[in-house]
mmCIF file of C-alpha atoms in Angstrom:
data_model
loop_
_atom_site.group_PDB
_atom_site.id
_atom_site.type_symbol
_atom_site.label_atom_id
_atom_site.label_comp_id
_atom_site.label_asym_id
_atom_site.label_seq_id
_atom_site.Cartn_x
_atom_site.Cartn_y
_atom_site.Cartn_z
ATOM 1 C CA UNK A 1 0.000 0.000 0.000
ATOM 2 C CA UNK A 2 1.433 3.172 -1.034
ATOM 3 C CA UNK A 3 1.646 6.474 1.362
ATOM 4 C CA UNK A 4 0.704 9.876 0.629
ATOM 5 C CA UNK A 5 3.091 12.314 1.773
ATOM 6 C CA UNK A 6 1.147 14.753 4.069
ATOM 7 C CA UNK A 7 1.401 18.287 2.598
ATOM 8 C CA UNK A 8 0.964 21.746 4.662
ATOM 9 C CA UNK A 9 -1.467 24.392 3.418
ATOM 10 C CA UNK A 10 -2.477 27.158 5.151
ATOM 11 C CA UNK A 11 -6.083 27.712 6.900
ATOM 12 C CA UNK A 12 -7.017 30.509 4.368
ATOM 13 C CA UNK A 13 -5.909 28.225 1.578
ATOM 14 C CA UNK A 14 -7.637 25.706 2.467
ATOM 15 C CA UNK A 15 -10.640 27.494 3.322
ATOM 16 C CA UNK A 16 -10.691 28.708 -0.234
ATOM 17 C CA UNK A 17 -10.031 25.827 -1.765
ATOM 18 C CA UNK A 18 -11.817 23.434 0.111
ATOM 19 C CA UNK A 19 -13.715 21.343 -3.242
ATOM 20 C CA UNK A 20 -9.873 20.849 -4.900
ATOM 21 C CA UNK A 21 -8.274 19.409 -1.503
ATOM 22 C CA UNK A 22 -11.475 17.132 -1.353
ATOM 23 C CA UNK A 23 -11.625 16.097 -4.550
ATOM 24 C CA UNK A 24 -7.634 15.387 -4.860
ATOM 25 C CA UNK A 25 -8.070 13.342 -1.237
ATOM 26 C CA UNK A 26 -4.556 13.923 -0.255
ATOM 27 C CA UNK A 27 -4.027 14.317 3.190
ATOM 28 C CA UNK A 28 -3.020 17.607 4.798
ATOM 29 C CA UNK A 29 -1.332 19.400 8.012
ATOM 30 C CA UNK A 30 -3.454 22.500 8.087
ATOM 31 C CA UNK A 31 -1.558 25.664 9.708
ATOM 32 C CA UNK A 32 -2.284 29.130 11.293
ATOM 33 C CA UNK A 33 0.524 32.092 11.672
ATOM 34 C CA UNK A 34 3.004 28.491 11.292
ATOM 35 C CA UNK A 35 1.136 26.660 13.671
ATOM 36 C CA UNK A 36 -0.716 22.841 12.961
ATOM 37 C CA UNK A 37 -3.927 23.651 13.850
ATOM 38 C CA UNK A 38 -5.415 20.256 12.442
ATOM 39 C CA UNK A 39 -5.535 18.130 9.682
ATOM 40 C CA UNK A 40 -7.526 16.848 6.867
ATOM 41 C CA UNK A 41 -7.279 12.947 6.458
ATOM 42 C CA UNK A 42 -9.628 11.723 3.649
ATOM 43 C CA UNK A 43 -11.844 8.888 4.518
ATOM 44 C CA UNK A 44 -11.156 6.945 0.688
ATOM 45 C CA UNK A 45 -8.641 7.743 -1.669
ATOM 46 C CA UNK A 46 -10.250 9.000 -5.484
ATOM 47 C CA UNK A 47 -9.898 6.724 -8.164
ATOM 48 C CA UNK A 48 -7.499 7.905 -10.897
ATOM 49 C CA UNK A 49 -9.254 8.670 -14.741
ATOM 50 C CA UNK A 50 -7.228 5.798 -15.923
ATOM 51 C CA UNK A 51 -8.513 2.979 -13.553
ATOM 52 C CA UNK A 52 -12.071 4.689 -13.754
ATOM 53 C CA UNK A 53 -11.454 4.433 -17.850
ATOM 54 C CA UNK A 54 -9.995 0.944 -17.536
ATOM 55 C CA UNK A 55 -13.226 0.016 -15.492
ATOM 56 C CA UNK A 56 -15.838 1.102 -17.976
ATOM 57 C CA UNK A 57 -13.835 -0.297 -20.660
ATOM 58 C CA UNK A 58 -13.727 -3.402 -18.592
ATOM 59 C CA UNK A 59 -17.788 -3.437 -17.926
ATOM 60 C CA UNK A 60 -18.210 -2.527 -21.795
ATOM 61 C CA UNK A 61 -16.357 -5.699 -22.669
ATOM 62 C CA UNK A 62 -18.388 -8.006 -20.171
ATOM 63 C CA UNK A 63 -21.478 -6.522 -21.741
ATOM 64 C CA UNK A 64 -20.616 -7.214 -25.453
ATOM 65 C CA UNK A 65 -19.505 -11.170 -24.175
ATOM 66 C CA UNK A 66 -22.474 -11.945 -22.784
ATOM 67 C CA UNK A 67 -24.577 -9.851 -25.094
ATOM 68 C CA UNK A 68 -22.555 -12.509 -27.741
ATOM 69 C CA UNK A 69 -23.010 -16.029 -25.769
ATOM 70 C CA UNK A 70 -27.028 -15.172 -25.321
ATOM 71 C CA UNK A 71 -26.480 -14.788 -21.748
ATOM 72 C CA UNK A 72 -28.895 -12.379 -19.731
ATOM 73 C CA UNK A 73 -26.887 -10.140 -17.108
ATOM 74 C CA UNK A 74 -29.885 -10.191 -14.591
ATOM 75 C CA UNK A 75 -29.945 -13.903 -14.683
ATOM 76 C CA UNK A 76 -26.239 -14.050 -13.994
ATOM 77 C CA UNK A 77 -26.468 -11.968 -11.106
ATOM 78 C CA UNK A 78 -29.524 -14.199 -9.915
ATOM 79 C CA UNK A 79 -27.440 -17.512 -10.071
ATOM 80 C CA UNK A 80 -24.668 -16.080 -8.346
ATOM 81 C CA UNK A 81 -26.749 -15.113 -5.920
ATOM 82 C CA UNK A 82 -27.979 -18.485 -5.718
ATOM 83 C CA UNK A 83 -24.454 -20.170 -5.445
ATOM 84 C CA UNK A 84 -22.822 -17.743 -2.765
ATOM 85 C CA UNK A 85 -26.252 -18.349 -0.601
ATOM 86 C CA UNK A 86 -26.191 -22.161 -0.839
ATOM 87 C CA UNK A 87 -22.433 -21.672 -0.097
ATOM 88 C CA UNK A 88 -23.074 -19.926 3.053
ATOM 89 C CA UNK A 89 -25.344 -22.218 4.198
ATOM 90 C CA UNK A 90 -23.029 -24.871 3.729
ATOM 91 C CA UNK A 91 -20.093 -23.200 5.602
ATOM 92 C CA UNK A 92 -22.178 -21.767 8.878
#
């Protein structure tokens, strides 16, 4: 798992630009007059363009298989349903 260095901003600057530190999600040391007055910690990191891309290329692709082997998503999802239940009850 990969750290995010912890960057210091101060309060003004973070006060005014509070929707680009939440949206980046990096953590931050937030300072007054030089002092740490608190810090921001985001609860979940954002995911990047590229894995959001990669993931609706990904679902795209899964689409046009089963579209192509006759196979009806909702059904799928039904059946697996089925399986992890039945596997559940067989484990507890």
């Amino acid at each position: 798992m990969a750290t995010t260095a912890l960057k210091t901003i101060g309060v003004r600057e973070f006060r005014e630009k509070l929707a680009q530190h939440l949206t980046l999600g990096t953590p931050l040391a937030i300072t007054r007059n030089g002092i740490t007055i608190g810090y921001y910690i985001p609860a979940r990191r954002p995911i990047a363009e590229e894995d959001r891309q990669a993931l609706t290329d990904a679902t795209q692709r899964l689409h046009e298989l089963l579209e192509a082997k006759g196979i009806d998503p909702e059904e799928l999802i039904q059946d697996f349903k089925k399986l992890r239940k039945s596997r559940k009850k067989s484990h507890g």
